[in-house]
CSV table of C-alpha atoms in Angstrom, one decimal:
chain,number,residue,atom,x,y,z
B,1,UNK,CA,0.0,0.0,0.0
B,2,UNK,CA,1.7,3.4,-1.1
B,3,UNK,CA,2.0,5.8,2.1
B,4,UNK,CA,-0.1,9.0,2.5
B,5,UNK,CA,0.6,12.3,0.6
B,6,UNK,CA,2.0,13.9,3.6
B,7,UNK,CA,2.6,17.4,2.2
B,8,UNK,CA,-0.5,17.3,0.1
B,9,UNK,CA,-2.5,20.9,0.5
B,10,UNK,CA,-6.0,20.2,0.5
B,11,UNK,CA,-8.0,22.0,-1.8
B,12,UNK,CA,-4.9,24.6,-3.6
B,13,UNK,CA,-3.9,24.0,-7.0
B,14,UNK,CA,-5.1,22.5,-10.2
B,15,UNK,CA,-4.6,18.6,-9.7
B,16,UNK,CA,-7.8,16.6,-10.0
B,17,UNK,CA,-8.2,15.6,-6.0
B,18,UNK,CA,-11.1,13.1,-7.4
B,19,UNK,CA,-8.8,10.8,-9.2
B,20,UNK,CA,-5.6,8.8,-8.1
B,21,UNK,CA,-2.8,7.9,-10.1
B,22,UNK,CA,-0.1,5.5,-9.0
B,23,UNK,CA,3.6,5.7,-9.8
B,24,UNK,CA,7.0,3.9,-8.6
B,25,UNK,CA,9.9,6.1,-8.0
B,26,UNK,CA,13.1,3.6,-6.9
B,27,UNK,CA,10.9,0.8,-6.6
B,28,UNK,CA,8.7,2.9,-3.6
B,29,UNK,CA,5.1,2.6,-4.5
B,30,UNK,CA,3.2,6.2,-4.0
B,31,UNK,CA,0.5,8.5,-5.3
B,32,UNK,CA,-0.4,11.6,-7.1
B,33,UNK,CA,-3.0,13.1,-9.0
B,34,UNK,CA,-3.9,13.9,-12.5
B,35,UNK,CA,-2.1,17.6,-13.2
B,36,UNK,CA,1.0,16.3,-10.9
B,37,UNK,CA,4.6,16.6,-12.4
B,38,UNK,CA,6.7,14.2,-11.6
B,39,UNK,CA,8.5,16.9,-9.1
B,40,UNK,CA,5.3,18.0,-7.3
B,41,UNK,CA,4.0,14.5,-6.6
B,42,UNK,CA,7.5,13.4,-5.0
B,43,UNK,CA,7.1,16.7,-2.7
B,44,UNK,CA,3.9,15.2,-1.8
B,45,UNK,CA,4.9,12.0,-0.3
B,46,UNK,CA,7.6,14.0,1.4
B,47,UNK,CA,10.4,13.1,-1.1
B,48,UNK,CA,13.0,15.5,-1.5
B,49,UNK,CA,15.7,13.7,-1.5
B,50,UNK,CA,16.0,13.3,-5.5
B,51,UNK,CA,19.3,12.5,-7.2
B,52,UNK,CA,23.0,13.1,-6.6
B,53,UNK,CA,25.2,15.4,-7.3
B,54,UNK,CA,27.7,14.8,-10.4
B,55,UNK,CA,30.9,14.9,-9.2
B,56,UNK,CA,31.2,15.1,-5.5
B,57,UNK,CA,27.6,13.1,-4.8
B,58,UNK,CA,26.4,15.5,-2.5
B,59,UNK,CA,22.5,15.3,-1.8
B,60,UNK,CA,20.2,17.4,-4.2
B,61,UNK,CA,16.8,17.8,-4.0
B,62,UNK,CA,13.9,19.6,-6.3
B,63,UNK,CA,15.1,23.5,-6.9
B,64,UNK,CA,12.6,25.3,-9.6
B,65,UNK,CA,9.5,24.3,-11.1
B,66,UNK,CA,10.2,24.0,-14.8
B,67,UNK,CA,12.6,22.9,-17.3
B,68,UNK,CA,15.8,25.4,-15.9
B,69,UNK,CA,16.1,22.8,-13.4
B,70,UNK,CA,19.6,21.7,-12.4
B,71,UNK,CA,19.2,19.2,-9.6
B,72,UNK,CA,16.1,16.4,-10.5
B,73,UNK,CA,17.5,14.8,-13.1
B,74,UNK,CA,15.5,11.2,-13.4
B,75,UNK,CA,15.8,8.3,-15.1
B,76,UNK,CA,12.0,7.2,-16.7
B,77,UNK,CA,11.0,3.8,-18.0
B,78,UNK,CA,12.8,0.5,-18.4
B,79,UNK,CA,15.1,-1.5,-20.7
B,80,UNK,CA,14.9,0.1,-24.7
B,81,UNK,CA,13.0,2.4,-23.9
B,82,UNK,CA,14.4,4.2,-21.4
B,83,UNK,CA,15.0,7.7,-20.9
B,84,UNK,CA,18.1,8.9,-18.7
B,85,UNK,CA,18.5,12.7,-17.2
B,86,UNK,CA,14.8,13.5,-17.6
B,87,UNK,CA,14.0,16.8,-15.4
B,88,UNK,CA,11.3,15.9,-12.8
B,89,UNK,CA,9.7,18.9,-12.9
B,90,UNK,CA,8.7,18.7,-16.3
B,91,UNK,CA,7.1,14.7,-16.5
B,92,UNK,CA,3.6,15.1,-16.2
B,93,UNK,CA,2.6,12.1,-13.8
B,94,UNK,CA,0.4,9.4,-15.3
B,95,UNK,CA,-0.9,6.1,-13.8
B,96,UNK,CA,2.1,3.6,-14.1
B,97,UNK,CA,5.2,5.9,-14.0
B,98,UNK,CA,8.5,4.5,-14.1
B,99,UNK,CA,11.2,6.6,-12.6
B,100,UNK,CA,14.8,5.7,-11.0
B,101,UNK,CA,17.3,8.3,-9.6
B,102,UNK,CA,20.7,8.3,-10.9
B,103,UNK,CA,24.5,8.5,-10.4
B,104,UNK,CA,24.3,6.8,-7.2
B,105,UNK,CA,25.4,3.2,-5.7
B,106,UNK,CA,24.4,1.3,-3.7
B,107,UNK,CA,21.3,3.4,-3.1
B,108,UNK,CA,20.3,7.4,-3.7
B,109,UNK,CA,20.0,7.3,0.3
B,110,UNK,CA,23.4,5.9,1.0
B,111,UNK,CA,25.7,6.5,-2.0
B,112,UNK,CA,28.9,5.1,-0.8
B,113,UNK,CA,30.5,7.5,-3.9
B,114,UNK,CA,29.8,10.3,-1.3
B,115,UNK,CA,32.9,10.1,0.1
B,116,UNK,CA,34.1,12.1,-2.7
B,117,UNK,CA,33.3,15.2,-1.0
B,118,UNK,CA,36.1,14.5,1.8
B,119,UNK,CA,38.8,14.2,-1.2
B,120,UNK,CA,37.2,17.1,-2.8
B,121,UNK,CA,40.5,19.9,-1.9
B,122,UNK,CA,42.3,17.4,-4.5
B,123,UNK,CA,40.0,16.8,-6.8
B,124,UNK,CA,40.4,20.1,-8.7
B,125,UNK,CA,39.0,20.7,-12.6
B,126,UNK,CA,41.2,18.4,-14.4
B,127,UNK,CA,42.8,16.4,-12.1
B,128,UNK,CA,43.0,13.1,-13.6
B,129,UNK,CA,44.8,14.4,-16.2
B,130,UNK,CA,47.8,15.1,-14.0
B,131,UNK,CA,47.4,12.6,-11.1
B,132,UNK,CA,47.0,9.2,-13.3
B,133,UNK,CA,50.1,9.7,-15.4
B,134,UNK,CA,51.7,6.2,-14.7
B,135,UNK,CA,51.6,3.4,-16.0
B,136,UNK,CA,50.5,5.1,-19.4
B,137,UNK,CA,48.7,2.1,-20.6
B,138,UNK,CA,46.7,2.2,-17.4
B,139,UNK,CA,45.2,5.1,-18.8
B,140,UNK,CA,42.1,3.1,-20.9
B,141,UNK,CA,41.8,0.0,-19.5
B,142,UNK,CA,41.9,0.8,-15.3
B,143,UNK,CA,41.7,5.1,-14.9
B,144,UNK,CA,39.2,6.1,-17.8
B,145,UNK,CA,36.6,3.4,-17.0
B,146,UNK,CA,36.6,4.0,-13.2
B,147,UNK,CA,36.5,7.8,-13.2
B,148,UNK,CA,33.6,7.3,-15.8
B,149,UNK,CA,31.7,4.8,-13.9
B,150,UNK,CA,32.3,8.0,-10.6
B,151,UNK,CA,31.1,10.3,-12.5
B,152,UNK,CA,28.4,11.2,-15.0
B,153,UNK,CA,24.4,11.0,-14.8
B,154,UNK,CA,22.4,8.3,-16.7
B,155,UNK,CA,23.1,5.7,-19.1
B,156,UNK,CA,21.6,5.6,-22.1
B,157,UNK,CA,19.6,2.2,-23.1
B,158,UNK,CA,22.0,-0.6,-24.5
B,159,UNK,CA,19.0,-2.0,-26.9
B,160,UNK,CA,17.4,-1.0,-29.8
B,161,UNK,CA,14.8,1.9,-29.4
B,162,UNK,CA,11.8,0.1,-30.9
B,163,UNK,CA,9.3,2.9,-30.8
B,164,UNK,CA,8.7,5.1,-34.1
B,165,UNK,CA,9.4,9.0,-34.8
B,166,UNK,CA,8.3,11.4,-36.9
B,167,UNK,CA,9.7,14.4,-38.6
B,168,UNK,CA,6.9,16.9,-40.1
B,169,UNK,CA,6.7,20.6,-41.6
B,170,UNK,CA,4.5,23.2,-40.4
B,171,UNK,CA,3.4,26.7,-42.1
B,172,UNK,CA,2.5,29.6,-40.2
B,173,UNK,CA,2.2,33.5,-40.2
B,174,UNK,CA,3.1,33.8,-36.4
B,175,UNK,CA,4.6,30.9,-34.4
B,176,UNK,CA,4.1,32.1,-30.2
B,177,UNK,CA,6.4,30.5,-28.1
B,178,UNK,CA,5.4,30.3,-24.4
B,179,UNK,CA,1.4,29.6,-23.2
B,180,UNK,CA,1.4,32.7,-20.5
B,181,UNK,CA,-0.1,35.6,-20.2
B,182,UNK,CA,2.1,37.4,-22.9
B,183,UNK,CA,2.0,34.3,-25.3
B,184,UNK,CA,-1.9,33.9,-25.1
B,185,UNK,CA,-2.6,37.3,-25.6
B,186,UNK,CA,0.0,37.5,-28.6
B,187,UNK,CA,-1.6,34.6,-30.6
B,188,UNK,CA,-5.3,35.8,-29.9
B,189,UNK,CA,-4.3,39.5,-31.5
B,190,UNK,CA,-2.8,37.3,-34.1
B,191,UNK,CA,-5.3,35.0,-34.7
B,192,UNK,CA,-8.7,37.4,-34.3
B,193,UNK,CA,-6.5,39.7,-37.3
B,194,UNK,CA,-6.8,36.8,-39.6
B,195,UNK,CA,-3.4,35.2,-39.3
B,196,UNK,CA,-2.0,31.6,-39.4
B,197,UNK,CA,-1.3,31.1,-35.6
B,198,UNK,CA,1.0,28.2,-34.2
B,199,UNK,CA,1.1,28.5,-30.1
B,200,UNK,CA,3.6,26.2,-28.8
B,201,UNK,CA,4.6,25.5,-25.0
B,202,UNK,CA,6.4,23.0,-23.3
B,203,UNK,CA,3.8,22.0,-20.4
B,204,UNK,CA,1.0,19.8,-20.8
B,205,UNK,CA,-1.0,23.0,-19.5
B,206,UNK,CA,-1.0,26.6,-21.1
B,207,UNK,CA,-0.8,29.1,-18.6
B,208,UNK,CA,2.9,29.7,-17.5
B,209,UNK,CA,3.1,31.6,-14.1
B,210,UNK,CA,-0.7,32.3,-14.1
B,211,UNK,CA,-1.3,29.1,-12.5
B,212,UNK,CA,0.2,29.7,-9.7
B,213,UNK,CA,-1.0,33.0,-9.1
B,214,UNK,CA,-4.2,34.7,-7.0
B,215,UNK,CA,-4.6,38.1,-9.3
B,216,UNK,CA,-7.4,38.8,-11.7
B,217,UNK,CA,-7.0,38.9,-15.1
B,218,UNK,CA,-10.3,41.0,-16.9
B,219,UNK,CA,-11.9,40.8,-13.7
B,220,UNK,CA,-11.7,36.5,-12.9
B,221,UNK,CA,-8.9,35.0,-11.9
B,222,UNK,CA,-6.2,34.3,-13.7
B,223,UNK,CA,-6.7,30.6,-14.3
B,224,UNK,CA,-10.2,31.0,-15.4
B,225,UNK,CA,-8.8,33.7,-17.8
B,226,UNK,CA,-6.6,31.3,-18.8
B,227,UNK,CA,-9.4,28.6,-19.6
B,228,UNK,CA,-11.4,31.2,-21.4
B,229,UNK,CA,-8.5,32.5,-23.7
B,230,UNK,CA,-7.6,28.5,-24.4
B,231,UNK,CA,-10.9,27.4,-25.4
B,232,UNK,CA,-11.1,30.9,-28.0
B,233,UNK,CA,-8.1,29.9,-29.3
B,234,UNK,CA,-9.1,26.2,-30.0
B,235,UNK,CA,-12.6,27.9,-31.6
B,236,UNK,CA,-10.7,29.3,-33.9
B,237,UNK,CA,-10.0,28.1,-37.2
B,238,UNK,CA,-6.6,29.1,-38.6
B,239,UNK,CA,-5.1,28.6,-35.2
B,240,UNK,CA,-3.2,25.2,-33.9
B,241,UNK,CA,-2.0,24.4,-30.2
B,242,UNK,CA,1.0,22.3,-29.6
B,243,UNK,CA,1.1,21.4,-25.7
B,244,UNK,CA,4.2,19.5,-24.6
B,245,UNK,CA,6.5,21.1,-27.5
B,246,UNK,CA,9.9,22.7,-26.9
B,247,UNK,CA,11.3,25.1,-29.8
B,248,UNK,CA,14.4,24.2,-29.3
B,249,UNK,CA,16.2,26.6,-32.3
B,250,UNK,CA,15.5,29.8,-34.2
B,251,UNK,CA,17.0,30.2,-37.9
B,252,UNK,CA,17.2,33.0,-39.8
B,253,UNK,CA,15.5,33.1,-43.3
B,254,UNK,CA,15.2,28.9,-42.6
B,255,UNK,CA,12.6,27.1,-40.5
B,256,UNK,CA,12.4,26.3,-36.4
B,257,UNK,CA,12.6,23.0,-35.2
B,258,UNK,CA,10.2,21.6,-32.8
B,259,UNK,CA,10.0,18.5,-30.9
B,260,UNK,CA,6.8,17.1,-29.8
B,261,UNK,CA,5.9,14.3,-27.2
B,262,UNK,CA,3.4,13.0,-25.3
B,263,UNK,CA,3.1,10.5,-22.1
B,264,UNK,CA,0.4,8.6,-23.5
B,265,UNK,CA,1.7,5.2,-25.4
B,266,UNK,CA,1.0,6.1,-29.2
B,267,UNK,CA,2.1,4.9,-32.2
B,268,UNK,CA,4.5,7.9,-32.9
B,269,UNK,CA,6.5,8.6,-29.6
B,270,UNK,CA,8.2,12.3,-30.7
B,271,UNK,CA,7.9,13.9,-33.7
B,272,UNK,CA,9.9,16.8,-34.9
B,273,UNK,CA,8.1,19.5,-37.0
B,274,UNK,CA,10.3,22.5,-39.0
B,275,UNK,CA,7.9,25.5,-38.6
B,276,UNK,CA,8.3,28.2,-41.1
B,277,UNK,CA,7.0,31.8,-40.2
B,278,UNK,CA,6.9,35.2,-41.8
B,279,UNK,CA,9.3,37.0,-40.3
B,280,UNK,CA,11.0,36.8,-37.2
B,281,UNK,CA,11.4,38.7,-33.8
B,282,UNK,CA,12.9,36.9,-31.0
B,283,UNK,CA,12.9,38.6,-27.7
B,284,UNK,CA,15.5,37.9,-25.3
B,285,UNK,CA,14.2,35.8,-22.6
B,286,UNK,CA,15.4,35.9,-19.0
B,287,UNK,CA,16.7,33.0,-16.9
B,288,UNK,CA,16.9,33.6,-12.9
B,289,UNK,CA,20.1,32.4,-11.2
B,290,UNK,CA,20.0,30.9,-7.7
B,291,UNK,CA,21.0,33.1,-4.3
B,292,UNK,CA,24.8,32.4,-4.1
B,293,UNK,CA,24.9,29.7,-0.9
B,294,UNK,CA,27.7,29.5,1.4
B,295,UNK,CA,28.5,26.3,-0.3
B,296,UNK,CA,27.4,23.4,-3.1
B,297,UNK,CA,25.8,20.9,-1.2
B,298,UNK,CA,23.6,23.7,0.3
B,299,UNK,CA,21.6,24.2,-3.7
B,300,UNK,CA,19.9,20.5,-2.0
B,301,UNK,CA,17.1,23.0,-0.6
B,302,UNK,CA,13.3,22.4,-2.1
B,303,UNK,CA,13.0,26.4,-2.8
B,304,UNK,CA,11.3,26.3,-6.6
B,305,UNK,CA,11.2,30.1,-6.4
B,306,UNK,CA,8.8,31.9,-8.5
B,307,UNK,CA,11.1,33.9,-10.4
B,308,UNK,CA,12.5,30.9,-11.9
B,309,UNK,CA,9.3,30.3,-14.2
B,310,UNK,CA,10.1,31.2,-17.9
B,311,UNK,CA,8.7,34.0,-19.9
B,312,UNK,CA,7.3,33.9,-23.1
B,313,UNK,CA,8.5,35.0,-26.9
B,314,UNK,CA,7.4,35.2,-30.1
B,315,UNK,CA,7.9,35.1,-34.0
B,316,UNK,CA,6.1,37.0,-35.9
């Protein structure tokens, strides 16, 4: 039986209450709901002890709430198809979730590679490269395999991936990146003008900040501003919605890649679409940096600070 949701709020946030989903993460059993990440349900269950740190294995735990984050990096699914150095905070939770932590042995909760941190005044940037000098041919066959196995994150699948991708092209006037307030409001100008509107955001939920916040948008809160500028959007016809997409490069006078996915098993796991649009203005968009800490293995703190959720841009 999966223990109790012991930091569960009762009735804030969006997450269906009515419905339970059940997941695994390092073979524990627990619970979420339907509009969980993968992030929020472990804070739930009172997990916040998520992954290790790369070098030294110092404790981390869950630091922002969207896909900046440095510390929850997860290992979904099993065997072929499995997916190392996932961010937790952006796996939208779904009955049946697989997830492992990573660079740790024997356990995440007593990684015996910890003792790393008590050499660390000697293990400088580089130091292999001047401490394992002899024998030479020692060098491939002992040193390089045993700092590798130390070190790193996940390990990619040894089998062949047997599930299918796609690669697509998409024509647009405008192409909105980012499913905030700024995004929504950019592609419904675009859209009610007549254009050819793609709206693309990485969460399986448009709304950005504004669904964590308590202000009013138009005179009803934000989320239900948020509902109401979705369900225009969809009404519309010259105007498409890509949830769970990243733009992951802008080109000039040459088209943007996008990468779709989805957590529901399908016959086509990812496709990638090249997204041409007239014209293109790309706004710079801000990234916070943490509060400097009086040391590394103090970034372990479950802060997810506001300021650390993205802001939206668009080409038009």
């Amino acid at each position: 039986m999966a223990p109790p949701q012991v930091n569960r709020l009762r009735d804030k946030g969006l997450v269906d209450r009515k419905k339970v989903v059940g997941f695994n993460f390092d073979g524990t059993r627990l619970t979420g709901h339907p509009g969980d990440t993968l992030a929020s349900a472990l804070l739930a269950n009172g997990v916040r002890l998520v992954a290790r740190s790369f070098k030294y294995h110092r404790p981390r735990g869950i630091l922002t709430a969207g896909s900046e984050e440095p510390n929850a990096l997860v290992e979904l699914r099993t065997n072929a198809r499995r997916e190392p150095n996932t961010r937790a905070t952006t796996v939208e939770l779904y009955d049946g979730l697989n997830a492992a932590s990573q660079n740790r042995w024997p356990s995440l909760k007593y990684d015996l590679l910890s003792v790393n941190q008590l050499a660390s005044p000697i293990f400088g940037a580089g130091f292999y490269y001047k401490t394992f000098m002899w024998p030479a041919s020692f060098w491939e066959k002992v040193y390089e395999p045993m700092i590798r196995r130390a070190a790193g994150l996940g390990r990619a699948a040894s089998a062949a991936d047997p599930d299918h991708y796609e690669k697509s092209n998409a024509f647009c006037d405008v192409l909105v990146i980012g499913g905030g307030a700024a995004g929504l409001s950019a592609a419904l100008s675009a859209a009610k003008a007549g254009a050819r509107v793609i709206l693309c955001d990485e969460d399986f939920r448009l709304g950005g900040r504004l669904l964590a916040e308590r202000d009013q948008i138009d005179g009803r809160p934000a989320h239900e501003w948020v509902a109401a500028a979705e369900a225009e959007l969809e009404s519309l016809p010259d105007c498409r919605i890509l949830r769970r997409t990243s733009v992951f490069a802008s080109m000039t006078a040459a088209p943007t890649p996008r990468s779709s996915g989805s957590t529901i098993i399908c016959p086509c796991r990812r496709r990638m679409s090249r997204a041409s649009a007239c014209g293109a203005s790309w706004p710079s968009v801000p990234f916070c940096a943490p509060a400097p800490s009086s040391g590394p293995s103090f970034l372990a703190t479950t802060t997810a600070p506001a300021s650390c959720w993205r802001a939206p841009c668009a080409l038009t």
